[in-house]
């Protein structure tokens, strides 16, 4: 089955004139506290009683009246006792948003101690995380929580969609119209006329489903220093720890010569640009790519073959290992 793609503008996805798929026979820093969004739901509500005030949720007390995020030290207050977070103190130009009095540098130490004493569920509890942490440990955990949403892995445009893997797979298929294939081997031909005019380009993403997992195959053209290059690499739709269970190989060649790459797919936790800029994939210099294309080097015709396999498994355990086609 062949697809013909037309060239897009620089750094835009090249649609419908670049990929021919030939079916085979057979991949932390601590979160900045001021910007963290603390989830305000707990499986067990905590209540305190303040003088002159009825039972009040601790989470409601810790809610900043400006940004509505939970507050944590330093918590500021005005002379009338109205509180707000340190980030919003700068936004309101040192004026209390409730009574308009000057804020000064008064800290609400009592509320800070309350915040420090809390144990709260991870804000991703609704996605399956059951962990409960002290206030500050919770912030650090959420920055690396395995249940935190993934960003859309599509490379041809800036997409703000986040979610779990099933949601992103459906999003890629329905919204980005990417190529979806089942199997652990692939045989693609990337075609582009006037390749010397292409400095930065992204070909259509391909998603493979094998071993009950999803993998994204990228192919891009960009400048590496002063040299124009093409690069192919694979990303794993899941966490980094799980991505290490898999390996993949890529091969390109013609005229009795070939280049081979083998490695582990990077997780989509790493953006496609981060993977590309780390050069973690098969890199083909333009002159070599045109040599592999044959003819008079006026058209790019690269055939990239490859396979994906699961580590520490053999044929008896059901690994899908098949011959590559060049």
GROMACS .gro file of C-alpha atoms in nm:
model
  326
    1UNK     CA    1   0.000   0.000   0.000
    2UNK     CA    2   0.150   0.338  -0.102
    3UNK     CA    3   0.090   0.690   0.019
    4UNK     CA    4   0.207   0.994  -0.176
    5UNK     CA    5   0.259   1.311   0.028
    6UNK     CA    6   0.308   1.678  -0.058
    7UNK     CA    7   0.582   1.885   0.101
    8UNK     CA    8   0.474   2.123   0.378
    9UNK     CA    9   0.633   2.446   0.494
   10UNK     CA   10   0.941   2.446   0.718
   11UNK     CA   11   0.885   2.247   1.037
   12UNK     CA   12   0.530   2.160   0.930
   13UNK     CA   13   0.420   1.804   0.879
   14UNK     CA   14   0.477   1.692   0.523
   15UNK     CA   15   0.145   1.541   0.430
   16UNK     CA   16   0.059   1.293   0.162
   17UNK     CA   17   0.375   1.277  -0.052
   18UNK     CA   18   0.649   1.124   0.138
   19UNK     CA   19   0.581   0.787   0.292
   20UNK     CA   20   0.521   0.459   0.123
   21UNK     CA   21   0.440   0.177   0.364
   22UNK     CA   22   0.525  -0.172   0.243
   23UNK     CA   23   0.370  -0.438   0.471
   24UNK     CA   24   0.627  -0.693   0.590
   25UNK     CA   25   0.575  -1.065   0.595
   26UNK     CA   26   0.588  -1.123   0.917
   27UNK     CA   27   1.156   0.462   2.405
   28UNK     CA   28   1.389   1.515   3.737
   29UNK     CA   29   1.406   1.812   3.843
   30UNK     CA   30   1.208   1.921   4.151
   31UNK     CA   31   0.894   2.105   4.051
   32UNK     CA   32   0.904   2.479   4.113
   33UNK     CA   33   0.685   2.514   4.417
   34UNK     CA   34   0.531   2.847   4.323
   35UNK     CA   35   0.377   2.708   4.009
   36UNK     CA   36   0.243   2.380   4.142
   37UNK     CA   37  -0.128   2.314   4.136
   38UNK     CA   38  -0.234   2.127   4.449
   39UNK     CA   39  -0.540   1.912   4.411
   40UNK     CA   40  -0.792   2.001   4.674
   41UNK     CA   41  -0.966   1.667   4.713
   42UNK     CA   42  -0.883   1.420   4.985
   43UNK     CA   43  -1.034   1.086   5.065
   44UNK     CA   44  -1.064   1.200   5.430
   45UNK     CA   45  -1.154   1.568   5.475
   46UNK     CA   46  -0.959   1.743   5.751
   47UNK     CA   47  -1.134   2.010   5.955
   48UNK     CA   48  -1.015   2.272   6.199
   49UNK     CA   49  -1.207   2.512   6.421
   50UNK     CA   50  -1.084   2.867   6.448
   51UNK     CA   51  -1.198   3.115   6.706
   52UNK     CA   52  -1.512   3.286   6.583
   53UNK     CA   53  -1.536   3.058   6.278
   54UNK     CA   54  -1.735   2.741   6.230
   55UNK     CA   55  -1.587   2.412   6.103
   56UNK     CA   56  -1.384   2.494   5.794
   57UNK     CA   57  -1.209   2.266   5.548
   58UNK     CA   58  -0.832   2.295   5.574
   59UNK     CA   59  -0.814   2.289   5.196
   60UNK     CA   60  -1.053   2.583   5.178
   61UNK     CA   61  -0.838   2.775   5.426
   62UNK     CA   62  -0.531   2.707   5.213
   63UNK     CA   63  -0.696   2.819   4.891
   64UNK     CA   64  -0.548   3.139   4.748
   65UNK     CA   65  -0.832   3.386   4.672
   66UNK     CA   66  -0.656   3.502   4.353
   67UNK     CA   67  -0.535   3.189   4.171
   68UNK     CA   68  -0.746   2.937   4.376
   69UNK     CA   69  -0.442   2.708   4.407
   70UNK     CA   70  -0.345   2.576   4.746
   71UNK     CA   71  -0.098   2.793   4.936
   72UNK     CA   72   0.223   2.679   5.100
   73UNK     CA   73   0.501   2.872   5.273
   74UNK     CA   74   0.561   3.154   5.245
   75UNK     CA   75   0.193   3.244   5.297
   76UNK     CA   76   0.131   3.619   5.318
   77UNK     CA   77  -0.145   3.811   5.492
   78UNK     CA   78  -0.259   4.172   5.519
   79UNK     CA   79  -0.323   4.365   5.845
   80UNK     CA   80  -0.685   4.242   5.837
   81UNK     CA   81  -0.581   3.875   5.817
   82UNK     CA   82  -0.661   3.806   5.451
   83UNK     CA   83  -0.414   3.558   5.304
   84UNK     CA   84  -0.273   3.485   4.958
   85UNK     CA   85   0.015   3.293   4.805
   86UNK     CA   86   0.359   3.437   4.738
   87UNK     CA   87   0.317   3.423   4.361
   88UNK     CA   88  -0.004   3.626   4.367
   89UNK     CA   89   0.146   3.877   4.615
   90UNK     CA   90   0.364   4.000   4.329
   91UNK     CA   91   0.076   3.996   4.083
   92UNK     CA   92  -0.145   4.226   4.294
   93UNK     CA   93   0.138   4.477   4.344
   94UNK     CA   94   0.144   4.434   4.722
   95UNK     CA   95  -0.226   4.522   4.762
   96UNK     CA   96  -0.469   4.286   4.936
   97UNK     CA   97  -0.721   4.169   4.674
   98UNK     CA   98  -0.991   4.144   4.941
   99UNK     CA   99  -0.969   4.475   5.131
  100UNK     CA  100  -0.720   4.666   4.912
  101UNK     CA  101  -0.492   4.737   5.208
  102UNK     CA  102  -0.117   4.729   5.166
  103UNK     CA  103   0.018   4.379   5.228
  104UNK     CA  104   0.364   4.453   5.359
  105UNK     CA  105   0.574   4.153   5.461
  106UNK     CA  106   0.348   3.982   5.715
  107UNK     CA  107   0.365   3.601   5.716
  108UNK     CA  108   0.078   3.382   5.835
  109UNK     CA  109   0.293   3.143   6.038
  110UNK     CA  110  -0.002   2.954   6.190
  111UNK     CA  111  -0.141   2.863   5.847
  112UNK     CA  112   0.208   2.774   5.724
  113UNK     CA  113   0.241   2.520   6.007
  114UNK     CA  114  -0.098   2.376   5.920
  115UNK     CA  115   0.011   2.335   5.558
  116UNK     CA  116   0.337   2.166   5.657
  117UNK     CA  117   0.153   1.914   5.878
  118UNK     CA  118  -0.089   1.790   5.611
  119UNK     CA  119  -0.073   1.456   5.434
  120UNK     CA  120  -0.252   1.470   5.102
  121UNK     CA  121  -0.332   1.231   4.817
  122UNK     CA  122  -0.152   1.275   4.487
  123UNK     CA  123  -0.344   1.510   4.258
  124UNK     CA  124  -0.347   1.230   3.999
  125UNK     CA  125  -0.551   1.002   4.224
  126UNK     CA  126  -0.837   1.014   3.972
  127UNK     CA  127  -0.600   0.857   3.716
  128UNK     CA  128  -0.512   0.570   3.949
  129UNK     CA  129  -0.239   0.693   4.188
  130UNK     CA  130  -0.316   0.588   4.545
  131UNK     CA  131  -0.012   0.750   4.712
  132UNK     CA  132  -0.047   0.989   5.008
  133UNK     CA  133   0.240   1.220   5.100
  134UNK     CA  134   0.334   1.496   5.341
  135UNK     CA  135   0.282   1.837   5.186
  136UNK     CA  136   0.629   1.898   5.036
  137UNK     CA  137   0.695   1.536   4.941
  138UNK     CA  138   0.367   1.543   4.751
  139UNK     CA  139   0.493   1.821   4.525
  140UNK     CA  140   0.809   1.628   4.438
  141UNK     CA  141   0.615   1.307   4.379
  142UNK     CA  142   0.366   1.471   4.141
  143UNK     CA  143   0.650   1.596   3.920
  144UNK     CA  144   0.744   1.234   3.842
  145UNK     CA  145   0.422   1.044   3.916
  146UNK     CA  146   0.375   0.754   3.675
  147UNK     CA  147   0.005   0.838   3.654
  148UNK     CA  148   0.053   1.198   3.541
  149UNK     CA  149  -0.094   1.263   3.194
  150UNK     CA  150   0.117   1.229   2.881
  151UNK     CA  151   0.157   1.503   2.622
  152UNK     CA  152   0.045   1.436   2.267
  153UNK     CA  153   0.348   1.291   2.080
  154UNK     CA  154   0.252   1.440   1.743
  155UNK     CA  155   0.552   1.627   1.603
  156UNK     CA  156   0.407   1.823   1.314
  157UNK     CA  157   0.236   2.094   1.518
  158UNK     CA  158   0.213   2.226   1.870
  159UNK     CA  159  -0.063   2.017   2.026
  160UNK     CA  160  -0.176   2.085   2.383
  161UNK     CA  161  -0.380   1.766   2.431
  162UNK     CA  162  -0.282   1.552   2.733
  163UNK     CA  163  -0.419   1.226   2.865
  164UNK     CA  164  -0.356   0.857   2.918
  165UNK     CA  165  -0.231   0.629   2.640
  166UNK     CA  166  -0.572   0.504   2.514
  167UNK     CA  167  -0.695   0.863   2.488
  168UNK     CA  168  -0.383   0.974   2.299
  169UNK     CA  169  -0.398   0.679   2.060
  170UNK     CA  170  -0.758   0.769   1.971
  171UNK     CA  171  -0.659   1.136   1.944
  172UNK     CA  172  -0.370   1.059   1.706
  173UNK     CA  173  -0.593   0.841   1.490
  174UNK     CA  174  -0.900   1.068   1.480
  175UNK     CA  175  -0.756   1.419   1.501
  176UNK     CA  176  -0.408   1.395   1.349
  177UNK     CA  177  -0.499   1.117   1.104
  178UNK     CA  178  -0.166   0.939   1.157
  179UNK     CA  179  -0.082   0.605   0.997
  180UNK     CA  180  -0.176   0.320   1.233
  181UNK     CA  181  -0.024  -0.027   1.184
  182UNK     CA  182  -0.020  -0.353   1.374
  183UNK     CA  183   0.302  -0.554   1.385
  184UNK     CA  184   0.661  -0.529   1.502
  185UNK     CA  185   0.836  -0.492   1.166
  186UNK     CA  186   0.814  -0.206   0.921
  187UNK     CA  187   0.931  -0.115   0.574
  188UNK     CA  188   0.882   0.250   0.479
  189UNK     CA  189   0.992   0.451   0.178
  190UNK     CA  190   1.026   0.826   0.231
  191UNK     CA  191   0.997   1.029  -0.088
  192UNK     CA  192   1.063   1.397  -0.144
  193UNK     CA  193   1.121   1.591  -0.466
  194UNK     CA  194   1.379   1.869  -0.463
  195UNK     CA  195   1.536   1.745  -0.137
  196UNK     CA  196   1.802   2.017  -0.142
  197UNK     CA  197   1.527   2.271  -0.074
  198UNK     CA  198   1.421   2.097   0.248
  199UNK     CA  199   1.603   2.234   0.553
  200UNK     CA  200   1.355   2.154   0.831
  201UNK     CA  201   1.068   1.915   0.778
  202UNK     CA  202   0.866   1.652   0.961
  203UNK     CA  203   0.711   1.357   0.781
  204UNK     CA  204   0.382   1.202   0.886
  205UNK     CA  205   0.401   1.015   1.217
  206UNK     CA  206   0.342   0.639   1.212
  207UNK     CA  207   0.207   0.450   1.514
  208UNK     CA  208   0.273   0.077   1.558
  209UNK     CA  209   0.081  -0.156   1.788
  210UNK     CA  210   0.276  -0.460   1.903
  211UNK     CA  211   0.333  -0.648   2.229
  212UNK     CA  212   0.013  -0.474   2.346
  213UNK     CA  213   0.202  -0.145   2.340
  214UNK     CA  214   0.217   0.155   2.106
  215UNK     CA  215   0.528   0.300   1.940
  216UNK     CA  216   0.574   0.619   1.735
  217UNK     CA  217   0.807   0.623   1.435
  218UNK     CA  218   0.942   0.970   1.348
  219UNK     CA  219   1.128   1.086   1.038
  220UNK     CA  220   1.262   1.441   1.011
  221UNK     CA  221   1.500   1.667   0.820
  222UNK     CA  222   1.694   1.937   1.003
  223UNK     CA  223   2.028   2.112   1.028
  224UNK     CA  224   2.294   1.942   1.239
  225UNK     CA  225   2.551   2.218   1.273
  226UNK     CA  226   2.610   2.326   0.914
  227UNK     CA  227   2.510   1.991   0.767
  228UNK     CA  228   2.155   1.901   0.659
  229UNK     CA  229   2.057   1.555   0.783
  230UNK     CA  230   1.765   1.314   0.796
  231UNK     CA  231   1.682   1.129   1.117
  232UNK     CA  232   1.455   0.837   1.206
  233UNK     CA  233   1.379   0.733   1.563
  234UNK     CA  234   1.121   0.547   1.769
  235UNK     CA  235   0.936   0.659   2.083
  236UNK     CA  236   0.747   0.440   2.329
  237UNK     CA  237   0.398   0.542   2.437
  238UNK     CA  238   0.448   0.481   2.808
  239UNK     CA  239   0.688   0.552   3.092
  240UNK     CA  240   1.065   0.543   3.071
  241UNK     CA  241   1.096   0.237   3.295
  242UNK     CA  242   0.867   0.038   3.065
  243UNK     CA  243   1.041   0.163   2.751
  244UNK     CA  244   1.362  -0.010   2.863
  245UNK     CA  245   1.189  -0.347   2.813
  246UNK     CA  246   1.202  -0.298   2.435
  247UNK     CA  247   1.463  -0.253   2.164
  248UNK     CA  248   1.443  -0.159   1.800
  249UNK     CA  249   1.661  -0.145   1.493
  250UNK     CA  250   1.654   0.077   1.185
  251UNK     CA  251   1.833   0.014   0.858
  252UNK     CA  252   1.872   0.218   0.539
  253UNK     CA  253   2.086   0.140   0.238
  254UNK     CA  254   2.131   0.081  -0.132
  255UNK     CA  255   2.403   0.024  -0.387
  256UNK     CA  256   2.578  -0.233  -0.171
  257UNK     CA  257   2.602  -0.008   0.139
  258UNK     CA  258   2.386   0.037   0.445
  259UNK     CA  259   2.356   0.218   0.779
  260UNK     CA  260   2.216   0.036   1.084
  261UNK     CA  261   2.093   0.178   1.415
  262UNK     CA  262   1.996  -0.023   1.723
  263UNK     CA  263   1.879   0.107   2.059
  264UNK     CA  264   1.592   0.137   2.305
  265UNK     CA  265   1.294   0.359   2.224
  266UNK     CA  266   1.265   0.676   2.428
  267UNK     CA  267   0.949   0.740   2.627
  268UNK     CA  268   0.708   1.006   2.503
  269UNK     CA  269   0.775   1.171   2.842
  270UNK     CA  270   1.067   1.312   2.642
  271UNK     CA  271   0.949   1.546   2.368
  272UNK     CA  272   1.030   1.457   2.009
  273UNK     CA  273   1.256   1.763   1.992
  274UNK     CA  274   1.450   1.651   2.299
  275UNK     CA  275   1.505   1.309   2.143
  276UNK     CA  276   1.598   1.460   1.808
  277UNK     CA  277   1.841   1.711   1.960
  278UNK     CA  278   2.010   1.431   2.156
  279UNK     CA  279   2.073   1.253   1.821
  280UNK     CA  280   1.929   0.932   1.967
  281UNK     CA  281   1.836   0.759   1.642
  282UNK     CA  282   1.942   0.679   1.286
  283UNK     CA  283   2.106   0.991   1.136
  284UNK     CA  284   2.168   1.008   0.761
  285UNK     CA  285   2.374   1.286   0.606
  286UNK     CA  286   2.201   1.443   0.306
  287UNK     CA  287   2.471   1.339   0.057
  288UNK     CA  288   2.451   0.981   0.184
  289UNK     CA  289   2.071   0.992   0.169
  290UNK     CA  290   2.086   1.104  -0.194
  291UNK     CA  291   2.343   0.833  -0.268
  292UNK     CA  292   2.102   0.574  -0.125
  293UNK     CA  293   1.823   0.729  -0.336
  294UNK     CA  294   2.007   0.648  -0.659
  295UNK     CA  295   1.940   0.814  -0.991
  296UNK     CA  296   2.069   1.166  -1.043
  297UNK     CA  297   2.025   1.261  -0.675
  298UNK     CA  298   1.739   1.497  -0.761
  299UNK     CA  299   1.480   1.310  -0.556
  300UNK     CA  300   1.487   1.160  -0.208
  301UNK     CA  301   1.383   0.794  -0.207
  302UNK     CA  302   1.488   0.640   0.123
  303UNK     CA  303   1.370   0.296   0.224
  304UNK     CA  304   1.387   0.253   0.602
  305UNK     CA  305   1.327  -0.093   0.744
  306UNK     CA  306   1.321  -0.199   1.104
  307UNK     CA  307   1.180  -0.413   1.378
  308UNK     CA  308   1.081  -0.390   1.744
  309UNK     CA  309   1.143  -0.665   1.995
  310UNK     CA  310   1.096  -0.728   2.364
  311UNK     CA  311   1.406  -0.788   2.568
  312UNK     CA  312   1.473  -1.110   2.761
  313UNK     CA  313   1.232  -1.308   2.552
  314UNK     CA  314   1.286  -1.575   2.291
  315UNK     CA  315   1.090  -1.728   2.010
  316UNK     CA  316   0.926  -1.980   2.242
  317UNK     CA  317   0.797  -1.689   2.451
  318UNK     CA  318   0.636  -1.533   2.148
  319UNK     CA  319   0.878  -1.264   2.033
  320UNK     CA  320   0.792  -1.140   1.688
  321UNK     CA  321   1.124  -1.158   1.501
  322UNK     CA  322   1.111  -1.157   1.127
  323UNK     CA  323   1.352  -1.097   0.843
  324UNK     CA  324   1.404  -0.740   0.727
  325UNK     CA  325   1.336  -0.645   0.368
  326UNK     CA  326   1.566  -0.402   0.194
   0.00000   0.00000   0.00000
